[in-house]
Short mmCIF file of C-alpha atoms (C1' of nucleotides) in Angstrom, two decimals:
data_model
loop_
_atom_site.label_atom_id
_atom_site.label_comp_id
_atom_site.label_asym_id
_atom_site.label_seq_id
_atom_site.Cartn_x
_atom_site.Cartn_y
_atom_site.Cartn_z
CA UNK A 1 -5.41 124.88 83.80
CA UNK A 2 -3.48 122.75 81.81
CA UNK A 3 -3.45 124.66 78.73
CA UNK A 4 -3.26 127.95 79.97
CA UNK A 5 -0.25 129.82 78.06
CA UNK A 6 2.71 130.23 80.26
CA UNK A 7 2.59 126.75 81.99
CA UNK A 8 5.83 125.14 82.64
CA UNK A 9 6.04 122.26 79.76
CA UNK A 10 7.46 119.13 80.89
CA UNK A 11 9.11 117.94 78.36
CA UNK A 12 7.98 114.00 78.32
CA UNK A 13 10.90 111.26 79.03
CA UNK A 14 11.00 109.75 75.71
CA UNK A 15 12.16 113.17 74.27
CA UNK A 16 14.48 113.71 76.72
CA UNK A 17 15.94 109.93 76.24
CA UNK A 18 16.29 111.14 72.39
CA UNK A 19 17.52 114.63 72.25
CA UNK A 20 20.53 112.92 75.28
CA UNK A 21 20.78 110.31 72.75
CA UNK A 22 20.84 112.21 70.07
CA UNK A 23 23.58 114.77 71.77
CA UNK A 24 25.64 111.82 72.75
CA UNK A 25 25.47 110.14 69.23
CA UNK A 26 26.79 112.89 67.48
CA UNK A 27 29.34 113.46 70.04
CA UNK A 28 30.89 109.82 70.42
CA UNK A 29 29.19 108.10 67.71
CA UNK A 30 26.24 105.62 68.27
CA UNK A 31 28.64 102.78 69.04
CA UNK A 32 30.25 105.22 71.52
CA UNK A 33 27.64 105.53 73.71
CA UNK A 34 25.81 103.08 75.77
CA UNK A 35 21.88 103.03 77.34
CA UNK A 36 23.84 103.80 80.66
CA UNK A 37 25.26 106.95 79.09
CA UNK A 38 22.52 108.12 77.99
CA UNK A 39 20.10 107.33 81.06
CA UNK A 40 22.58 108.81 83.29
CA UNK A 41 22.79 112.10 81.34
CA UNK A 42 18.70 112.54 81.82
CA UNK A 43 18.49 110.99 85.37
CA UNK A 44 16.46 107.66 84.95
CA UNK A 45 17.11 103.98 85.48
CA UNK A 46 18.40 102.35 82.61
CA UNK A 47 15.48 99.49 83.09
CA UNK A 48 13.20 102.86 82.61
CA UNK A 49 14.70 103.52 79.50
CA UNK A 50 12.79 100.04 77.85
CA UNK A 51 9.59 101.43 78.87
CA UNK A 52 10.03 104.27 76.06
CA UNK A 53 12.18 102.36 73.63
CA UNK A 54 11.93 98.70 72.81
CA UNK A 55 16.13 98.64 71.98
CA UNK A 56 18.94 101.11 71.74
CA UNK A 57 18.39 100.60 67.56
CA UNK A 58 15.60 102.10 67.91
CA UNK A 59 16.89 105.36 68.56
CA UNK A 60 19.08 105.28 65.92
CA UNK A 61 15.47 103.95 64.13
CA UNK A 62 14.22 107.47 65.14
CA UNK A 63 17.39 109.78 63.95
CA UNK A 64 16.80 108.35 60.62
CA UNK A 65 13.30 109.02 60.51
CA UNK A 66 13.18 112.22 61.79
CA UNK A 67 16.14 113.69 59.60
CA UNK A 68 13.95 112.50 56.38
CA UNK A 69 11.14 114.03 57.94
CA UNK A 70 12.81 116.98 58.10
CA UNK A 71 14.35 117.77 55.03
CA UNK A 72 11.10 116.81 53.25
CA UNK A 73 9.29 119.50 55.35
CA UNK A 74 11.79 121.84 54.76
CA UNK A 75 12.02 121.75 51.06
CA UNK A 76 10.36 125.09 49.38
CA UNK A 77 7.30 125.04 47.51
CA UNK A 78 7.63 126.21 44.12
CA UNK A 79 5.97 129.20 44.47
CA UNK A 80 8.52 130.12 47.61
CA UNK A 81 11.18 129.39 45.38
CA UNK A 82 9.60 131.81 42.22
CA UNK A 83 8.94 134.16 44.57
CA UNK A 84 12.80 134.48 46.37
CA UNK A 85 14.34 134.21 43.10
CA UNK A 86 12.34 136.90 41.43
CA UNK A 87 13.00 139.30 44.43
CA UNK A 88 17.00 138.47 44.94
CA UNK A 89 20.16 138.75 43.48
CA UNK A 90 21.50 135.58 43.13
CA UNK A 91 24.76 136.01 44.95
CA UNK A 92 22.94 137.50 47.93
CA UNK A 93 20.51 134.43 47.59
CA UNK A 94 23.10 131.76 48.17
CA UNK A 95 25.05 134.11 50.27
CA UNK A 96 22.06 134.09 52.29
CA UNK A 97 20.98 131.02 52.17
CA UNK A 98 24.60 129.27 52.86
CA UNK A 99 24.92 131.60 56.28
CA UNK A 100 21.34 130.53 57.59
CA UNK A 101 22.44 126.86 56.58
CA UNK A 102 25.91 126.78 58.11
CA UNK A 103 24.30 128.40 61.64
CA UNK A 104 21.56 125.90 61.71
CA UNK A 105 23.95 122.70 61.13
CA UNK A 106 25.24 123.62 64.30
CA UNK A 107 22.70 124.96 66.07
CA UNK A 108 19.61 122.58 65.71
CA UNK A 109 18.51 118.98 66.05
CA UNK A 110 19.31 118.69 62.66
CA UNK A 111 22.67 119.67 62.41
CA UNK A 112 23.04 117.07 65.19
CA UNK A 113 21.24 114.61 63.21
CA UNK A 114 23.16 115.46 59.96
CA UNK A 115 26.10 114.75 62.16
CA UNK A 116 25.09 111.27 63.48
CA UNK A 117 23.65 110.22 60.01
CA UNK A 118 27.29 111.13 58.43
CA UNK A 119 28.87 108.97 61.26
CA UNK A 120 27.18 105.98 60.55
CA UNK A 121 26.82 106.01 56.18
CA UNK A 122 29.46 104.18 55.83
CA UNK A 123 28.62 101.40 58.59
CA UNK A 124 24.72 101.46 58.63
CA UNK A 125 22.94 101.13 55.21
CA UNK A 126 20.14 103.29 56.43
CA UNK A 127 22.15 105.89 57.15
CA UNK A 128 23.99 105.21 53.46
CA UNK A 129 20.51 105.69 52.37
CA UNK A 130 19.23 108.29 54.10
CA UNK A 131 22.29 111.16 52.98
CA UNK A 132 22.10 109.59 49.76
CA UNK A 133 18.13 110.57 49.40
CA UNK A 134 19.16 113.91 50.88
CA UNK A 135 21.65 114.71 48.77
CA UNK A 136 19.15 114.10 45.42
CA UNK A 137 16.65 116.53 46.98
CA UNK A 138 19.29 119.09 47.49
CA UNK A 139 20.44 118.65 44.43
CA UNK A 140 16.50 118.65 42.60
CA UNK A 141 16.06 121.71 44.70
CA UNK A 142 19.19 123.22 43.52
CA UNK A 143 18.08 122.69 39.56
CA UNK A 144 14.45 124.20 40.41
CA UNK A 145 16.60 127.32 41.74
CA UNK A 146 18.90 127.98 38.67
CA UNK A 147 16.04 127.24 36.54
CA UNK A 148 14.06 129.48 38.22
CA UNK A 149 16.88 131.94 37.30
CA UNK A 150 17.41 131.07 33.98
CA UNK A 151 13.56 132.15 33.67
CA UNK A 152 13.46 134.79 35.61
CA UNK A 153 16.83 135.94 33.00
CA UNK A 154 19.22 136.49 36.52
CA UNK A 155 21.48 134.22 35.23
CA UNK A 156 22.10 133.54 31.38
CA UNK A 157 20.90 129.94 30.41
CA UNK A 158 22.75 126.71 30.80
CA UNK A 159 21.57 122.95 31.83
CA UNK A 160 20.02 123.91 35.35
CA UNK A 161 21.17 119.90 36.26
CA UNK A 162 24.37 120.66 35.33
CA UNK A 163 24.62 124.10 37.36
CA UNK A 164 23.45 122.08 40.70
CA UNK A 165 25.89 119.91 40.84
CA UNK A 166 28.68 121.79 40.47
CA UNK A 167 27.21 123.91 42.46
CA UNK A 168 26.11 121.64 45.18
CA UNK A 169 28.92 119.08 45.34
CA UNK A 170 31.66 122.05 45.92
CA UNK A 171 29.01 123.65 48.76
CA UNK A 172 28.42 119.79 50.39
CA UNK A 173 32.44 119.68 50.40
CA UNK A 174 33.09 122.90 52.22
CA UNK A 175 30.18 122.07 54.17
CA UNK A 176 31.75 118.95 55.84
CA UNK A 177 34.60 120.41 56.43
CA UNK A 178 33.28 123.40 58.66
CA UNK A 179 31.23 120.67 60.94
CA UNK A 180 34.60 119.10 61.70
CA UNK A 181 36.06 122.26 62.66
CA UNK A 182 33.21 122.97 65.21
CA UNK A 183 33.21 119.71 66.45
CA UNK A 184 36.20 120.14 67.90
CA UNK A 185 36.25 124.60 68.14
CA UNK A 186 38.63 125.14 65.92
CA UNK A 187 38.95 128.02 63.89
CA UNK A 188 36.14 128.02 60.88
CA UNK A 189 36.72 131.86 59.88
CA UNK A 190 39.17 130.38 56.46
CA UNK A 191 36.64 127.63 55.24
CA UNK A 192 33.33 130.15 55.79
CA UNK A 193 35.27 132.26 53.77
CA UNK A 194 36.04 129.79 51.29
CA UNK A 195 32.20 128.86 51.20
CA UNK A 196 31.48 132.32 50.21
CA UNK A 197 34.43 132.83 48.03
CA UNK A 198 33.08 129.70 45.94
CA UNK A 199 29.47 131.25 45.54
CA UNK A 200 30.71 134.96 44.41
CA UNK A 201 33.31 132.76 42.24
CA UNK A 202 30.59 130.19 40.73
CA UNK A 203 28.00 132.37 40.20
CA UNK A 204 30.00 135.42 39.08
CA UNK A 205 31.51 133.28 36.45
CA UNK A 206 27.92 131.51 35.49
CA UNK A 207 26.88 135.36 34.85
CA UNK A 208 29.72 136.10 32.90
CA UNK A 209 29.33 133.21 30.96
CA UNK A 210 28.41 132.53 27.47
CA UNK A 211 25.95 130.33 26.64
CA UNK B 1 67.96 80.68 51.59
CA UNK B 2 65.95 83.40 53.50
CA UNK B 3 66.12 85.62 50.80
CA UNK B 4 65.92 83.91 47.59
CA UNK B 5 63.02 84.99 45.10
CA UNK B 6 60.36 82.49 45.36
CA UNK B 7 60.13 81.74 48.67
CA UNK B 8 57.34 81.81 50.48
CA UNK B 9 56.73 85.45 52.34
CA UNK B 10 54.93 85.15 55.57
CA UNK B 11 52.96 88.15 56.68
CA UNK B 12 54.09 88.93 60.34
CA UNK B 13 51.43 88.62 62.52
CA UNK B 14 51.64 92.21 63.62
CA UNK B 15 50.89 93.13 60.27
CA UNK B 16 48.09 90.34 60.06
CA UNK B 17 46.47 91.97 63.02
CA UNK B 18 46.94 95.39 61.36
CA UNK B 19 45.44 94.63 58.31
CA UNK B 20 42.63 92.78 59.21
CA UNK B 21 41.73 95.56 62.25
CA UNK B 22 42.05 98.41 59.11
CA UNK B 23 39.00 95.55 57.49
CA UNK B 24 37.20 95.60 60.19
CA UNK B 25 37.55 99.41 61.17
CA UNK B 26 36.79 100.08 57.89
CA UNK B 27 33.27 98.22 57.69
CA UNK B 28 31.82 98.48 61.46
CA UNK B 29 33.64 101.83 62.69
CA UNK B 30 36.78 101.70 64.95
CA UNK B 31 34.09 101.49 68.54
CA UNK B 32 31.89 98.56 65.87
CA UNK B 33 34.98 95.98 66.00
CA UNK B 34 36.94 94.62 69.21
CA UNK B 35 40.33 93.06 69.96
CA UNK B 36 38.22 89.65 70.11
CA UNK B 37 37.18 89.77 66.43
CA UNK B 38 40.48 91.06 65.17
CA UNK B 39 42.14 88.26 66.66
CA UNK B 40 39.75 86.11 65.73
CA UNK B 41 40.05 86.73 61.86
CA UNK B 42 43.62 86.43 62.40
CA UNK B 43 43.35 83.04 64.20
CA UNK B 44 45.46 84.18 67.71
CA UNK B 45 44.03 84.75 71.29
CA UNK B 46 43.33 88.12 72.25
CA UNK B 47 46.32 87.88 74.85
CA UNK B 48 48.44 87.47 72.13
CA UNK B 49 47.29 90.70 70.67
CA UNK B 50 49.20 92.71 73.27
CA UNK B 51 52.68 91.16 72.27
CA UNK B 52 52.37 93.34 69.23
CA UNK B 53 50.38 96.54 70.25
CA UNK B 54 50.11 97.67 73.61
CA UNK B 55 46.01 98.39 73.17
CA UNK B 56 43.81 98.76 71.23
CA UNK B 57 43.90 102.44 70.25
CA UNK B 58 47.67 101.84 69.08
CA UNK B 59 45.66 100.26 66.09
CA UNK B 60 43.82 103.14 65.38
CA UNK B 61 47.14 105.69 65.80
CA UNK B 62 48.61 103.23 63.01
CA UNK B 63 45.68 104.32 61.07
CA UNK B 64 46.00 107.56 61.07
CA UNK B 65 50.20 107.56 61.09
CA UNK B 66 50.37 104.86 57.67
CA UNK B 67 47.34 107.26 56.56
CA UNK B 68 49.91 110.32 56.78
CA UNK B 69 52.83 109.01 55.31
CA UNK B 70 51.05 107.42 52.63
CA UNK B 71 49.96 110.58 51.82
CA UNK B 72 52.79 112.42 51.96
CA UNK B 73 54.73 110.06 49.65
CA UNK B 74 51.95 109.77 47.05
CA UNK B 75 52.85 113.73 46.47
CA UNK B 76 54.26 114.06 43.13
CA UNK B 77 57.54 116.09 42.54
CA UNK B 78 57.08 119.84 41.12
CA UNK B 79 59.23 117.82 37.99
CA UNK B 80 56.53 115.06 37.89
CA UNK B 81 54.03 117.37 37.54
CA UNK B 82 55.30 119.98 35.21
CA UNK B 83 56.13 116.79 32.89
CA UNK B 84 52.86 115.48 32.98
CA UNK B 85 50.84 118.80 32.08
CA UNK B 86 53.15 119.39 29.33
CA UNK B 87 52.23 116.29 27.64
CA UNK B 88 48.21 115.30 28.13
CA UNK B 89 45.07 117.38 27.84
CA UNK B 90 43.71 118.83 30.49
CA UNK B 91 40.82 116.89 30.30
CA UNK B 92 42.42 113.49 29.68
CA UNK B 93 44.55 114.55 32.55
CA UNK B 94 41.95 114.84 35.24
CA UNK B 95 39.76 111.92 33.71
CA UNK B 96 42.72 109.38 34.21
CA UNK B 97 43.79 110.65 37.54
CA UNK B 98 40.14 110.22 38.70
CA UNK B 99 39.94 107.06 37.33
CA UNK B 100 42.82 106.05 39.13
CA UNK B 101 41.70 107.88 42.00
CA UNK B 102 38.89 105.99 42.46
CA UNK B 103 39.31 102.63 41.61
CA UNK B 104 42.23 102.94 43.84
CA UNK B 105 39.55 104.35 47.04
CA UNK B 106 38.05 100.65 46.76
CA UNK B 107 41.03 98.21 46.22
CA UNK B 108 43.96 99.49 48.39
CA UNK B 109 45.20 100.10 51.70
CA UNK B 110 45.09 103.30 51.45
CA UNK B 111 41.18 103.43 50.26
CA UNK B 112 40.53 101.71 53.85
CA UNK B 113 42.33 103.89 55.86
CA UNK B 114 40.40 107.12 54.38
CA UNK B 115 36.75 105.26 55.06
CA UNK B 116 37.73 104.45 58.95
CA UNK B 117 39.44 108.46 59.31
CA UNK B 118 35.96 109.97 57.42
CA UNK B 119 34.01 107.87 60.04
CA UNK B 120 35.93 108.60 63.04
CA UNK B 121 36.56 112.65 61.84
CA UNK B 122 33.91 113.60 63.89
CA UNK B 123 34.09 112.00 67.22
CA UNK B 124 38.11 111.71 67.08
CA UNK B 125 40.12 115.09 66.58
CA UNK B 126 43.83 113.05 65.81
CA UNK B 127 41.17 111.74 62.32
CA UNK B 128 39.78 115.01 62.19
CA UNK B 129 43.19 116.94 61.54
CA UNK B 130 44.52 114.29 59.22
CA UNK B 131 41.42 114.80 57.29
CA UNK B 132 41.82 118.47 57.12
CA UNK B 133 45.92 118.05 56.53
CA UNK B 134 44.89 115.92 53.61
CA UNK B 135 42.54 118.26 52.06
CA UNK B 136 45.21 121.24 52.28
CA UNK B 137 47.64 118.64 50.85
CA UNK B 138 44.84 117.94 47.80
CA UNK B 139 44.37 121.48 47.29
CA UNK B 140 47.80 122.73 47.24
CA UNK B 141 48.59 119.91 44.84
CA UNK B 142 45.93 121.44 42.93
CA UNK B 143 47.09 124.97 43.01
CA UNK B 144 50.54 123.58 41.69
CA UNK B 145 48.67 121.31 38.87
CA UNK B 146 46.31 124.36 37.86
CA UNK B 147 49.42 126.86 38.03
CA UNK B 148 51.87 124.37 36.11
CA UNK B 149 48.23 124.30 33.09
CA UNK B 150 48.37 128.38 32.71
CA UNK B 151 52.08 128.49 32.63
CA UNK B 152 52.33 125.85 29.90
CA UNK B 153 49.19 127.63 28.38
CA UNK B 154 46.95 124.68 28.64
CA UNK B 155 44.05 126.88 29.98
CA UNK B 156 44.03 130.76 29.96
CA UNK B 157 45.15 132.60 33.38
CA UNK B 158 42.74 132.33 36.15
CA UNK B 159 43.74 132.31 40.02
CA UNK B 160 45.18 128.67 40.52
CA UNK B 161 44.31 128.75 43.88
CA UNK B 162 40.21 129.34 43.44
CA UNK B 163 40.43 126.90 40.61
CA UNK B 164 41.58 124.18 43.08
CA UNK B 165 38.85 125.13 45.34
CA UNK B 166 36.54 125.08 43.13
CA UNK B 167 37.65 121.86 40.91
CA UNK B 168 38.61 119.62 44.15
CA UNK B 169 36.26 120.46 46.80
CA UNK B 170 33.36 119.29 44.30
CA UNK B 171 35.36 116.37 43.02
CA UNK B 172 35.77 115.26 46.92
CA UNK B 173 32.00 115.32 47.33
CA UNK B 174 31.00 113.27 44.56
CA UNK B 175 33.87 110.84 45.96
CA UNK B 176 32.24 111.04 49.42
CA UNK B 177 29.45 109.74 47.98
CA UNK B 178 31.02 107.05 45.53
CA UNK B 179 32.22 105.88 48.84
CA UNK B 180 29.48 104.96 50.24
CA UNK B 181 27.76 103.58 47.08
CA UNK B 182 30.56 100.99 47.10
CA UNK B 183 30.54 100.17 50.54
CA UNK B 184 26.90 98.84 50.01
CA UNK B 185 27.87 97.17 47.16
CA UNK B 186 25.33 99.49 45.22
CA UNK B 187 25.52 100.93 41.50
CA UNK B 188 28.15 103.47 41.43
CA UNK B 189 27.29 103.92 37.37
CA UNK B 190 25.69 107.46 38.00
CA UNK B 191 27.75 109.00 40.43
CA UNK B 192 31.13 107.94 38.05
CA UNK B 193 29.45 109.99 35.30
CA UNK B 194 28.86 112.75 37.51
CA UNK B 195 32.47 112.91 38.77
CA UNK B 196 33.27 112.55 35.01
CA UNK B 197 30.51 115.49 34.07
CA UNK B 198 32.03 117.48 36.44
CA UNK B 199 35.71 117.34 35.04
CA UNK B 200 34.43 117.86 31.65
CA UNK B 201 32.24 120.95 32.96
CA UNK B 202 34.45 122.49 35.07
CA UNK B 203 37.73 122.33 32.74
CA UNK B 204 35.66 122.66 29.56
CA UNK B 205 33.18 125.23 30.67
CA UNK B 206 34.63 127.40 33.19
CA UNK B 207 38.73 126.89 33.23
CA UNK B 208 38.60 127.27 29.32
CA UNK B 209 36.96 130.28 29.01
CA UNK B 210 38.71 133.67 28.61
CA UNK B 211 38.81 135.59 32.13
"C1'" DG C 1 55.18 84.74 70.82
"C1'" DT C 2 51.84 81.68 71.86
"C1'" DC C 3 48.73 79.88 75.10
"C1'" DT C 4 45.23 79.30 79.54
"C1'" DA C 5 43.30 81.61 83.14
"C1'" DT C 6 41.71 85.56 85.22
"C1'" DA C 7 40.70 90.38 86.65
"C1'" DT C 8 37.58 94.12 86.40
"C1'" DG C 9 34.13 96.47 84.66
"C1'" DG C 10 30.79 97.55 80.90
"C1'" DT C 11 26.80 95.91 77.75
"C1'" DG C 12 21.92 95.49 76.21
"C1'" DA C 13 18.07 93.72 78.13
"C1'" DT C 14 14.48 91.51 81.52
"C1'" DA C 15 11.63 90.36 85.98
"C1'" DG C 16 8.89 91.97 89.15
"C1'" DA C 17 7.86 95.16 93.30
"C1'" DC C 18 5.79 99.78 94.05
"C1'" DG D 1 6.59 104.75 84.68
"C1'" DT D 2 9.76 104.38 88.06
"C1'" DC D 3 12.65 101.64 90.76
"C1'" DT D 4 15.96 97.47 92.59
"C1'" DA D 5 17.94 93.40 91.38
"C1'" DT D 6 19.73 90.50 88.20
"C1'" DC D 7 21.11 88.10 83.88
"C1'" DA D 8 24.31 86.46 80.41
"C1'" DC D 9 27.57 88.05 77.88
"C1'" DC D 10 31.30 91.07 76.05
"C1'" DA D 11 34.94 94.61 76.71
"C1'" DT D 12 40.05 95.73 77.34
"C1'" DA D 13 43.77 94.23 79.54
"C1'" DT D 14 47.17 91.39 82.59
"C1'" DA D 15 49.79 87.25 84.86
"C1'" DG D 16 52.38 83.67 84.18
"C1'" DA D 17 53.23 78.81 82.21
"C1'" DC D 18 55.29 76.78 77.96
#
DNA sequence: GTCTATATGGTGATAGAC
DNA sequence: GTCTATCACCATATAGAC
């Protein structure tokens, strides 16, 4: 019955070598970790491991593709996007949106992958690249939202463009800063606070604002 | 004449290996680079190395120790400050300290030290508190510049404090991301108009208005 | 302070048996 | 797909002559 619900699902060796790998990356950085390192931690040969990978790049290959994968799946259709905005306040929105964001970045693959990615920018052009392409979605995404707004009269009008990046650059910022915090436990409490303090501030003021 | 004007300075080799190691560090990550190919670009044997530092990590402690005190001593007096808000717009003010700010990220010392601490922040908790010292250190600075503006009535009375938030945690982002254009050697044209749209928006826009 | 020589162990990767 | 065995090289670091 090998599709019968409730099966125990072996999870294959290749994803096992990459979610270790992965793990490990974001933990020590890729050049911090070794094929030993990560065969040991899943309990295989390392001469195993080049029966699932052709090279140790090639995990790093596989971080970078699966991070752009999933940001472009996770981007909102339009219609999502009309649809939230029309039914929210816009403080609760990002209020809401920031908290489900800040719990997944260290919770999921992708916060790991986030992590690894903003390791290696600096060193690896494909990782340059690759938070670089992320950061213009997030930031398109963020001028369909205050658009949206500006239609949908939440928020007076102003250049939605404009809006995003102030908005976005200030969020990435405080962002950052939280994942170093957890990477190491320390306290986050001030800088959530100071992620929320900047959306009631840049939003309240947006609402006050003339045009 | 050891110390007559003119004569030729020689760079101690100590401080040959140091700044070559912060070159290195800076473009292949601190685990990317090894004693071999600092010593190499300096033109000793690696045994040598360990007349000068005792291993290889003492490097990277130098790092984040000349990263410190350089920090600490770029800190302008209350006096400095004070002076300079009383005589420049606040615009003009924040364009030419940006300007400054950035050309300096890609042609000093000091611009190399902060791209090996960002990539070792995460993996490294000695880069990941001088990061976050540094930040406080920004935004305090901030608080003082903002506070210094309303009491000299360059902008009208807002909470200095959120204003720094607000004005240098975007600011830092857009940096981030200058960074790694230049490290690439890609076009940083966009990005320095954002950082310069972002000064003009936030002091303009926001700081400018009435509260 | 420099060098040659060496210690000791880690590195990514391959060959070939089962 | 797993294993054992092995390769060629690189890593940090030390000993001791000059």
């Amino acid at each position: 019955m090998p599709d019968s619900p409730g099966d125990t699902i072996l999870i294959p060796t290749k994803e096992r070598l990459f979610l270790s790998a992965a793990e490990l990356f974001s933990k020590n950085g890729y050049n911090g970790v070794s094929v030993r390192d990560i065969c040991r931690s899943v309990g295989i040969k390392e001469s195993s491991f080049y029966n699932h990978y052709p090279s140790k790049d090639a995990l790093l290959e596989e971080v970078y593709r699966r991070f752009t994968d999933g940001m472009n799946s996770n981007t909102p259709s339009e219609e999502l996007v009309d649809q939230l905005v029309r039914t929210t306040d816009p403080i609760e929105f990002w209020l809401s949106s920031y908290r489900r964001y800040y719990k997944n970045s260290v919770s999921t693959l992708e916060g790991l992958l986030w992590r690894i990615i903003s390791m290696e920018q600096y060193r690896d052009p494909r990782a340059g690249e690759a938070i670089l392409k992320e950061t213009e979605r997030t930031l398109s995404l963020g001028t369909l939202i205050f658009s949206k707004m500006i239609e949908h009269k939440k928020i007076p009008p102003h250049d939605p463009e404009t809006l995003a990046h102030e908005f976005f650059y200030a969020g990435r910022a405080i962002h950052l800063e939280y994942l170093v915090l957890s990477a190491y436990g320390w306290d986050t409490a001030e800088v959530e606070m100071r992620s929320e303090e900047h959306i009631r501030f840049f939003v309240g003021k947006i609402v006050l604002m003339e045009a």
